[in-house]
Tab-separated table of C-alpha atoms in Angstrom:
chain	number	residue	atom	x	y	z
R	1	UNK	CA	0.000	0.000	0.000
R	2	UNK	CA	1.357	3.412	-0.938
R	3	UNK	CA	1.448	5.716	2.076
R	4	UNK	CA	0.595	9.406	1.908
R	5	UNK	CA	3.466	10.302	4.246
R	6	UNK	CA	6.729	8.736	5.374
R	7	UNK	CA	7.827	10.200	8.711
R	8	UNK	CA	6.576	12.107	11.738
R	9	UNK	CA	8.962	14.227	13.807
R	10	UNK	CA	7.965	14.634	17.460
R	11	UNK	CA	9.676	17.413	19.401
R	12	UNK	CA	9.975	16.862	23.147
R	13	UNK	CA	10.629	13.664	25.118
R	14	UNK	CA	8.168	14.485	27.866
R	15	UNK	CA	5.280	12.186	28.772
R	16	UNK	CA	2.956	13.218	25.943
R	17	UNK	CA	5.693	13.146	23.308
R	18	UNK	CA	6.783	9.710	24.463
R	19	UNK	CA	3.228	8.374	24.488
R	20	UNK	CA	2.603	9.687	20.969
R	21	UNK	CA	5.843	8.124	19.713
R	22	UNK	CA	4.917	4.832	21.319
R	23	UNK	CA	1.431	4.817	19.775
R	24	UNK	CA	2.725	5.734	16.316
R	25	UNK	CA	5.610	3.246	16.383
R	26	UNK	CA	3.320	0.470	17.605
R	27	UNK	CA	1.135	1.167	14.561
R	28	UNK	CA	4.156	0.921	12.259
R	29	UNK	CA	4.437	4.647	11.522
R	30	UNK	CA	8.071	5.864	11.289
R	31	UNK	CA	8.681	8.488	13.959
R	32	UNK	CA	11.741	10.432	15.079
R	33	UNK	CA	11.862	11.953	18.568
R	34	UNK	CA	13.985	15.059	19.201
R	35	UNK	CA	14.914	16.138	22.735
R	36	UNK	CA	16.831	19.282	23.692
R	37	UNK	CA	18.447	17.824	26.822
R	38	UNK	CA	20.662	14.781	27.256
R	39	UNK	CA	18.216	12.823	29.425
R	40	UNK	CA	14.640	12.690	30.648
R	41	UNK	CA	13.312	15.215	33.164
R	42	UNK	CA	13.309	13.811	36.720
R	43	UNK	CA	11.744	16.765	38.554
R	44	UNK	CA	8.579	16.058	40.605
R	45	UNK	CA	5.720	16.623	38.206
R	46	UNK	CA	2.486	14.817	37.470
R	47	UNK	CA	2.012	11.325	38.859
R	48	UNK	CA	-1.743	10.720	38.663
R	49	UNK	CA	-3.499	9.788	35.424
R	50	UNK	CA	-7.271	10.066	35.408
R	51	UNK	CA	-9.892	7.810	33.792
R	52	UNK	CA	-9.882	9.581	30.383
R	53	UNK	CA	-6.172	8.714	29.940
R	54	UNK	CA	-6.554	5.020	30.738
R	55	UNK	CA	-7.679	3.892	27.230
R	56	UNK	CA	-4.599	5.513	25.659
R	57	UNK	CA	-2.202	3.922	28.145
R	58	UNK	CA	-3.912	0.615	27.402
R	59	UNK	CA	-3.673	0.830	23.617
R	60	UNK	CA	-0.025	1.835	23.940
R	61	UNK	CA	0.409	-1.564	25.600
R	62	UNK	CA	1.752	-0.245	28.907
R	63	UNK	CA	-1.229	0.033	31.271
R	64	UNK	CA	-0.622	-3.266	33.057
R	65	UNK	CA	3.050	-2.446	33.613
R	66	UNK	CA	2.221	1.081	34.786
R	67	UNK	CA	-0.119	-0.387	37.374
R	68	UNK	CA	2.407	-3.058	38.337
R	69	UNK	CA	5.160	-0.501	38.927
R	70	UNK	CA	2.812	2.079	40.425
R	71	UNK	CA	-0.621	1.799	41.981
R	72	UNK	CA	-4.303	2.256	41.314
R	73	UNK	CA	-5.823	5.131	43.246
R	74	UNK	CA	-9.068	4.595	45.098
R	75	UNK	CA	-10.438	7.288	47.357
R	76	UNK	CA	-10.263	11.072	47.232
R	77	UNK	CA	-11.324	13.537	49.906
R	78	UNK	CA	-11.574	17.251	50.669
R	79	UNK	CA	-10.632	18.627	54.101
R	80	UNK	CA	-10.617	21.859	56.073
R	81	UNK	CA	-7.056	22.974	56.694
R	82	UNK	CA	-7.811	24.495	60.093
R	83	UNK	CA	-8.789	21.268	61.882
R	84	UNK	CA	-8.275	18.602	59.179
R	85	UNK	CA	-11.952	17.696	59.352
R	86	UNK	CA	-13.308	15.924	56.303
R	87	UNK	CA	-15.785	17.728	54.073
R	88	UNK	CA	-16.520	15.122	51.395
R	89	UNK	CA	-15.226	11.862	49.970
R	90	UNK	CA	-15.481	9.799	46.772
R	91	UNK	CA	-14.494	6.192	46.132
R	92	UNK	CA	-12.799	5.715	42.766
R	93	UNK	CA	-12.976	1.933	43.017
R	94	UNK	CA	-16.473	2.179	41.513
R	95	UNK	CA	-14.739	2.497	38.122
R	96	UNK	CA	-13.098	-0.934	38.327
R	97	UNK	CA	-15.627	-2.359	35.863
R	98	UNK	CA	-17.095	-0.008	33.283
R	99	UNK	CA	-18.432	-2.200	30.495
R	100	UNK	CA	-15.610	-4.620	31.204
R	101	UNK	CA	-12.891	-1.956	31.420
R	102	UNK	CA	-11.006	-0.889	34.542
R	103	UNK	CA	-10.959	2.923	34.359
R	104	UNK	CA	-9.647	3.613	37.842
R	105	UNK	CA	-7.153	6.439	38.205
R	106	UNK	CA	-3.592	5.145	37.967
R	107	UNK	CA	-0.462	6.491	39.653
R	108	UNK	CA	3.209	6.218	38.748
R	109	UNK	CA	5.920	8.799	39.348
R	110	UNK	CA	6.325	10.553	36.018
R	111	UNK	CA	10.041	9.971	35.557
R	112	UNK	CA	9.381	6.227	35.953
R	113	UNK	CA	6.540	6.370	33.437
R	114	UNK	CA	8.762	8.277	31.008
R	115	UNK	CA	11.498	5.636	31.375
R	116	UNK	CA	8.994	2.876	30.771
R	117	UNK	CA	7.641	4.506	27.605
R	118	UNK	CA	11.103	5.354	26.285
R	119	UNK	CA	12.299	1.791	26.827
R	120	UNK	CA	9.259	0.384	25.010
R	121	UNK	CA	9.730	2.838	22.146
R	122	UNK	CA	13.437	2.100	21.694
R	123	UNK	CA	13.599	-1.635	22.343
R	124	UNK	CA	10.238	-3.084	21.397
R	125	UNK	CA	9.532	-0.869	18.389
R	126	UNK	CA	13.091	0.175	17.481
R	127	UNK	CA	12.235	3.841	17.735
R	128	UNK	CA	14.786	6.596	17.255
R	129	UNK	CA	15.582	9.496	19.563
R	130	UNK	CA	18.147	12.240	19.067
R	131	UNK	CA	19.305	13.751	22.366
R	132	UNK	CA	20.832	17.234	22.604
R	133	UNK	CA	18.787	18.408	19.627
R	134	UNK	CA	17.329	21.767	20.603
R	135	UNK	CA	14.785	22.823	18.002
R	136	UNK	CA	15.147	26.540	17.317
R	137	UNK	CA	13.137	26.931	14.123
R	138	UNK	CA	10.365	25.122	12.235
R	139	UNK	CA	9.468	25.811	8.603
R	140	UNK	CA	7.354	24.152	5.942
R	141	UNK	CA	6.274	24.242	2.325
R	142	UNK	CA	3.686	22.315	0.317
R	143	UNK	CA	5.804	19.172	0.212
R	144	UNK	CA	7.567	18.893	3.569
R	145	UNK	CA	8.290	20.357	6.982
R	146	UNK	CA	11.696	20.747	8.578
R	147	UNK	CA	13.228	21.743	11.868
R	148	UNK	CA	16.500	23.493	12.532
R	149	UNK	CA	18.132	22.093	15.655
R	150	UNK	CA	21.189	23.133	17.613
R	151	UNK	CA	23.377	20.173	18.570
R	152	UNK	CA	26.833	19.729	20.140
R	153	UNK	CA	28.129	19.266	16.578
R	154	UNK	CA	26.502	22.411	15.248
R	155	UNK	CA	23.220	23.312	13.628
R	156	UNK	CA	21.392	20.653	11.623
R	157	UNK	CA	18.243	20.425	9.517
R	158	UNK	CA	15.856	17.466	9.812
R	159	UNK	CA	13.005	16.983	7.346
R	160	UNK	CA	9.752	15.059	7.690
R	161	UNK	CA	6.116	15.070	6.656
R	162	UNK	CA	4.652	16.269	9.965
R	163	UNK	CA	6.164	17.919	13.026
R	164	UNK	CA	4.348	17.574	16.346
R	165	UNK	CA	5.287	19.979	19.115
R	166	UNK	CA	5.157	18.191	22.459
R	167	UNK	CA	7.881	20.436	23.835
R	168	UNK	CA	6.038	21.846	26.806
R	169	UNK	CA	4.951	25.233	28.057
R	170	UNK	CA	7.835	27.121	26.437
R	171	UNK	CA	7.397	25.246	23.139
R	172	UNK	CA	9.621	26.497	20.347
R	173	UNK	CA	7.345	24.734	17.870
R	174	UNK	CA	4.409	26.833	19.079
R	175	UNK	CA	6.530	29.994	19.040
R	176	UNK	CA	7.384	29.289	15.408
R	177	UNK	CA	3.658	29.537	14.643
R	178	UNK	CA	2.310	32.194	16.999
R	179	UNK	CA	3.658	35.279	18.743
R	180	UNK	CA	1.100	35.000	21.538
R	181	UNK	CA	-0.074	32.254	23.902
R	182	UNK	CA	-3.475	33.629	24.975
R	183	UNK	CA	-4.574	33.285	28.579
R	184	UNK	CA	-3.250	34.266	31.982
R	185	UNK	CA	-0.845	33.311	34.751
R	186	UNK	CA	-2.139	32.949	38.304
R	187	UNK	CA	-0.657	35.262	40.910
R	188	UNK	CA	0.174	32.230	43.021
R	189	UNK	CA	3.273	30.128	43.627
R	190	UNK	CA	3.064	26.384	44.143
R	191	UNK	CA	5.727	23.895	45.161
R	192	UNK	CA	5.596	20.195	44.276
R	193	UNK	CA	7.387	17.767	46.582
R	194	UNK	CA	7.738	14.014	46.932
R	195	UNK	CA	8.008	12.837	50.532
R	196	UNK	CA	7.817	9.738	52.689
R	197	UNK	CA	5.642	10.410	55.736
R	198	UNK	CA	3.157	8.318	57.695
R	199	UNK	CA	0.047	10.297	56.777
R	200	UNK	CA	-2.270	7.381	57.492
R	201	UNK	CA	-1.486	7.501	61.209
R	202	UNK	CA	-2.107	11.259	61.350
R	203	UNK	CA	-5.559	11.499	59.775
R	204	UNK	CA	-7.997	9.342	57.812
R	205	UNK	CA	-6.097	9.958	54.610
R	206	UNK	CA	-7.633	9.058	51.280
R	207	UNK	CA	-5.396	8.247	48.324
R	208	UNK	CA	-5.828	11.836	47.101
R	209	UNK	CA	-6.536	14.662	49.548
R	210	UNK	CA	-7.249	18.350	49.057
R	211	UNK	CA	-6.811	20.604	52.096
R	212	UNK	CA	-8.720	23.835	51.613
R	213	UNK	CA	-7.263	27.177	52.663
R	214	UNK	CA	-6.967	30.595	51.050
R	215	UNK	CA	-3.159	30.655	51.308
R	216	UNK	CA	-2.037	27.269	52.649
R	217	UNK	CA	-3.886	25.069	50.152
R	218	UNK	CA	-2.413	21.587	49.822
R	219	UNK	CA	-2.768	18.415	47.789
R	220	UNK	CA	-1.563	15.190	49.412
R	221	UNK	CA	-1.627	12.157	47.118
R	222	UNK	CA	-0.197	8.696	47.601
R	223	UNK	CA	1.719	7.799	44.441
R	224	UNK	CA	3.508	4.526	45.262
R	225	UNK	CA	2.640	1.446	47.279
R	226	UNK	CA	5.716	1.916	49.492
R	227	UNK	CA	4.361	5.166	50.909
R	228	UNK	CA	5.717	7.931	48.680
R	229	UNK	CA	3.392	10.936	48.621
R	230	UNK	CA	3.134	13.937	46.350
R	231	UNK	CA	2.591	17.051	48.445
R	232	UNK	CA	1.883	20.216	46.471
R	233	UNK	CA	1.367	23.383	48.465
R	234	UNK	CA	0.946	27.108	48.055
R	235	UNK	CA	3.788	29.548	48.681
R	236	UNK	CA	4.261	33.291	48.638
R	237	UNK	CA	4.832	34.619	45.115
R	238	UNK	CA	8.111	36.320	44.315
R	239	UNK	CA	10.405	34.186	46.486
R	240	UNK	CA	13.759	32.930	45.251
R	241	UNK	CA	14.413	29.200	44.995
R	242	UNK	CA	16.718	29.434	48.009
R	243	UNK	CA	14.005	31.161	50.044
R	244	UNK	CA	11.453	28.506	49.061
R	245	UNK	CA	13.786	25.716	50.196
R	246	UNK	CA	14.567	27.523	53.442
R	247	UNK	CA	10.875	27.997	54.289
R	248	UNK	CA	9.770	24.446	53.435
R	249	UNK	CA	10.352	22.774	56.867
R	250	UNK	CA	8.438	25.496	58.703
R	251	UNK	CA	5.551	25.318	56.235
R	252	UNK	CA	5.288	21.525	56.458
R	253	UNK	CA	5.200	21.708	60.239
R	254	UNK	CA	2.377	24.213	59.979
R	255	UNK	CA	0.180	22.654	57.292
R	256	UNK	CA	0.659	18.876	57.340
R	257	UNK	CA	-1.418	16.627	59.592
R	258	UNK	CA	0.619	15.754	62.676
R	259	UNK	CA	2.687	18.957	62.298
R	260	UNK	CA	5.917	17.040	61.681
R	261	UNK	CA	9.447	18.225	62.325
R	262	UNK	CA	11.846	17.802	59.421
R	263	UNK	CA	13.294	14.614	60.932
R	264	UNK	CA	9.862	12.942	60.862
R	265	UNK	CA	9.606	12.724	57.068
R	266	UNK	CA	11.963	12.129	54.176
R	267	UNK	CA	11.965	14.831	51.520
R	268	UNK	CA	12.894	13.164	48.228
R	269	UNK	CA	12.532	16.055	45.786
R	270	UNK	CA	10.912	19.437	45.321
R	271	UNK	CA	10.385	21.972	42.547
R	272	UNK	CA	8.532	25.304	42.266
R	273	UNK	CA	5.967	26.002	39.566
R	274	UNK	CA	3.864	28.836	38.251
R	275	UNK	CA	0.281	28.102	37.223
R	276	UNK	CA	-1.169	29.108	33.865
R	277	UNK	CA	-4.426	28.925	31.915
R	278	UNK	CA	-3.485	29.298	28.246
R	279	UNK	CA	-4.434	27.876	24.862
R	280	UNK	CA	-2.867	28.299	21.420
R	281	UNK	CA	-5.099	29.785	18.683
R	282	UNK	CA	-4.851	26.555	16.673
R	283	UNK	CA	-3.274	23.134	17.162
R	284	UNK	CA	-2.600	22.770	13.436
R	285	UNK	CA	-0.903	24.990	10.885
R	286	UNK	CA	-0.243	23.009	7.727
R	287	UNK	CA	2.165	20.189	8.554
R	288	UNK	CA	2.880	21.488	12.058
R	289	UNK	CA	0.804	20.248	14.997
R	290	UNK	CA	0.674	20.960	18.719
R	291	UNK	CA	-0.348	18.763	21.642
R	292	UNK	CA	-0.406	18.752	25.443
R	293	UNK	CA	1.438	21.595	27.235
R	294	UNK	CA	2.793	22.935	23.948
R	295	UNK	CA	-0.833	23.508	22.928
R	296	UNK	CA	-2.531	24.419	26.193
R	297	UNK	CA	-1.852	24.887	29.893
R	298	UNK	CA	-3.896	24.675	33.062
R	299	UNK	CA	-3.223	24.606	36.781
R	300	UNK	CA	-2.438	21.118	38.173
R	301	UNK	CA	-5.299	20.776	40.670
R	302	UNK	CA	-7.227	17.687	39.655
R	303	UNK	CA	-4.720	16.436	37.083
R	304	UNK	CA	-6.440	17.952	34.051
R	305	UNK	CA	-3.120	18.896	32.446
R	306	UNK	CA	-1.379	15.527	32.203
R	307	UNK	CA	-4.618	13.642	31.590
R	308	UNK	CA	-5.668	16.127	28.912
R	309	UNK	CA	-2.244	15.888	27.287
R	310	UNK	CA	-2.479	12.112	27.046
R	311	UNK	CA	-5.966	12.373	25.554
R	312	UNK	CA	-4.648	14.949	23.051
R	313	UNK	CA	-1.977	12.613	21.717
R	314	UNK	CA	-4.375	9.680	21.726
R	315	UNK	CA	-6.666	11.674	19.457
R	316	UNK	CA	-3.795	12.875	17.276
R	317	UNK	CA	-2.619	9.286	16.951
R	318	UNK	CA	-6.072	8.295	15.659
R	319	UNK	CA	-5.888	11.049	13.045
R	320	UNK	CA	-2.371	10.225	11.849
R	321	UNK	CA	-3.097	6.488	11.855
R	322	UNK	CA	-6.215	7.127	9.772
R	323	UNK	CA	-4.176	9.064	7.206
R	324	UNK	CA	-1.423	6.400	7.243
R	325	UNK	CA	-3.947	3.604	6.664
R	326	UNK	CA	-5.723	5.488	3.883
R	327	UNK	CA	-8.927	5.795	5.900
R	328	UNK	CA	-8.839	9.592	6.167
R	329	UNK	CA	-7.286	12.550	4.393
R	330	UNK	CA	-5.346	15.228	6.211
R	331	UNK	CA	-8.441	17.365	6.751
R	332	UNK	CA	-8.982	15.216	9.834
R	333	UNK	CA	-6.093	17.155	11.395
R	334	UNK	CA	-8.176	20.335	11.224
R	335	UNK	CA	-10.843	18.443	13.142
R	336	UNK	CA	-8.216	17.400	15.702
R	337	UNK	CA	-7.410	21.058	16.330
R	338	UNK	CA	-11.055	22.087	16.486
R	339	UNK	CA	-12.208	19.341	18.847
R	340	UNK	CA	-9.237	19.435	21.216
R	341	UNK	CA	-9.564	23.222	21.573
R	342	UNK	CA	-13.259	22.717	22.355
R	343	UNK	CA	-12.355	20.178	25.036
R	344	UNK	CA	-9.820	22.562	26.551
R	345	UNK	CA	-12.303	25.431	26.685
R	346	UNK	CA	-15.322	23.435	27.846
R	347	UNK	CA	-13.650	20.999	30.244
R	348	UNK	CA	-9.939	21.368	31.006
R	349	UNK	CA	-9.896	25.124	31.556
R	350	UNK	CA	-13.255	25.272	33.317
R	351	UNK	CA	-12.760	22.272	35.601
R	352	UNK	CA	-9.169	23.106	36.542
R	353	UNK	CA	-10.085	26.691	37.443
R	354	UNK	CA	-12.995	25.439	39.547
R	355	UNK	CA	-10.671	22.932	41.240
R	356	UNK	CA	-8.137	25.579	42.207
R	357	UNK	CA	-10.719	28.082	43.395
R	358	UNK	CA	-12.211	25.325	45.545
R	359	UNK	CA	-8.939	24.329	47.221
R	360	UNK	CA	-7.985	27.987	47.780
R	361	UNK	CA	-11.416	29.062	49.019
R	362	UNK	CA	-11.275	31.780	51.663
R	363	UNK	CA	-14.090	30.404	53.845
R	364	UNK	CA	-13.874	26.638	54.219
R	365	UNK	CA	-16.332	26.797	57.127
R	366	UNK	CA	-19.163	27.528	54.685
R	367	UNK	CA	-17.925	25.882	51.492
R	368	UNK	CA	-20.245	22.897	51.885
R	369	UNK	CA	-23.150	25.275	51.529
R	370	UNK	CA	-21.764	26.900	48.371
R	371	UNK	CA	-19.693	24.507	46.289
R	372	UNK	CA	-21.777	22.414	43.839
R	373	UNK	CA	-19.224	19.591	43.541
R	374	UNK	CA	-18.806	19.120	47.282
R	375	UNK	CA	-22.565	19.244	47.769
R	376	UNK	CA	-22.992	16.458	45.190
R	377	UNK	CA	-20.134	14.446	46.714
R	378	UNK	CA	-21.761	14.569	50.134
R	379	UNK	CA	-25.064	13.415	48.675
R	380	UNK	CA	-23.342	10.529	46.882
R	381	UNK	CA	-21.100	9.277	49.714
R	382	UNK	CA	-23.299	6.237	50.352
R	383	UNK	CA	-24.497	5.803	46.766
R	384	UNK	CA	-21.908	3.995	44.636
R	385	UNK	CA	-23.946	4.254	41.442
R	386	UNK	CA	-24.191	8.018	41.868
R	387	UNK	CA	-20.445	8.217	42.500
R	388	UNK	CA	-19.801	6.176	39.365
R	389	UNK	CA	-22.047	8.471	37.347
R	390	UNK	CA	-20.223	11.539	38.672
R	391	UNK	CA	-16.761	10.157	37.934
R	392	UNK	CA	-17.653	8.991	34.446
R	393	UNK	CA	-18.460	12.578	33.508
R	394	UNK	CA	-14.692	13.036	33.164
R	395	UNK	CA	-14.747	10.749	30.098
R	396	UNK	CA	-16.307	13.630	28.157
R	397	UNK	CA	-12.715	14.817	27.758
R	398	UNK	CA	-12.239	12.131	25.104
R	399	UNK	CA	-13.255	12.356	21.450
R	400	UNK	CA	-13.406	9.491	18.951
R	401	UNK	CA	-11.750	10.650	15.729
R	402	UNK	CA	-12.165	7.243	14.087
R	403	UNK	CA	-15.830	8.080	13.519
R	404	UNK	CA	-14.579	10.476	10.838
R	405	UNK	CA	-12.717	7.844	8.854
R	406	UNK	CA	-14.320	8.030	5.414
R	407	UNK	CA	-12.242	5.677	3.273
R	408	UNK	CA	-11.374	1.995	3.168
């Protein structure tokens, strides 16, 4: 069969770029991965992958191994910071059988997931990655697209049929298309840490916990079976990295259940982050495509960013596979841009903003009277079918592009 294209270039060996490469290579589509650094990023980042991402991890052939190395999350709960009293709770185990599929949220530290995907891509599917290739320019004409990359050996040009920017929030691929990245940056500082601490003896911890406070908002999520937790907390804006590190022990003693001294937990890693709500004007310009953080950003509360990024590349894979197999023409890529932007506007942006405003609410004593989600959670605490119905609403983030296959 004569193919309508020969090679896809993916820029960025982050989680979404790796997942896209794995999906394409598994389908037999030649793909080249370019990464600016000399190794994968090991900073504490996302670690929790919601139900909408599960089908894409499964069709990449890695879901079972992700769950073996990591864990499946069950419960989530919201708490008042002042007295650590519980406001509401949901049980994610109700998604263990949805029409025969286990859609429960899955956890694995992101650097481990990245290693797993990279290993599968390179060894099982003989994929190709070029390290130390910093893309600085992307251009195209009617017949091809090419990137200019800076390497230790000098500048080089690499040509393909499509370029997909999965190169994160500061994406050079996106900057080659647009001068602006519309949206806003929150006037808040957050710090993500990984720690070992016996939370379960300090309060009735769920797998994922949101402690509500105007300034000292916190997420505490168990991310490994051996007791590693992700703790993400609010900090004062404008501090230096040294000041953030210096203040961390005092803040943990103040905000964490049990008020631990620094010798009562093991701090594994930490990194500061700004929060953004932004979306590119289009995810497709000719042969150049955008996905995940290169295409859109949101705050991390509720995991909409990483989950949405995985769903992006799952949808883009369907489009490229349809073109490769002769079942669709490249107009389906315009539909990819249109539908994924709709999902960002209607779900990712809206839900993530609601999530952050909830966890940083200024009056947790009355939030149960005002917050629609918490009100519904309280009503559903003893109704598993209602909980299942609520949690399955997240699957609206997905879109089936195969329904637009028109050939073959």
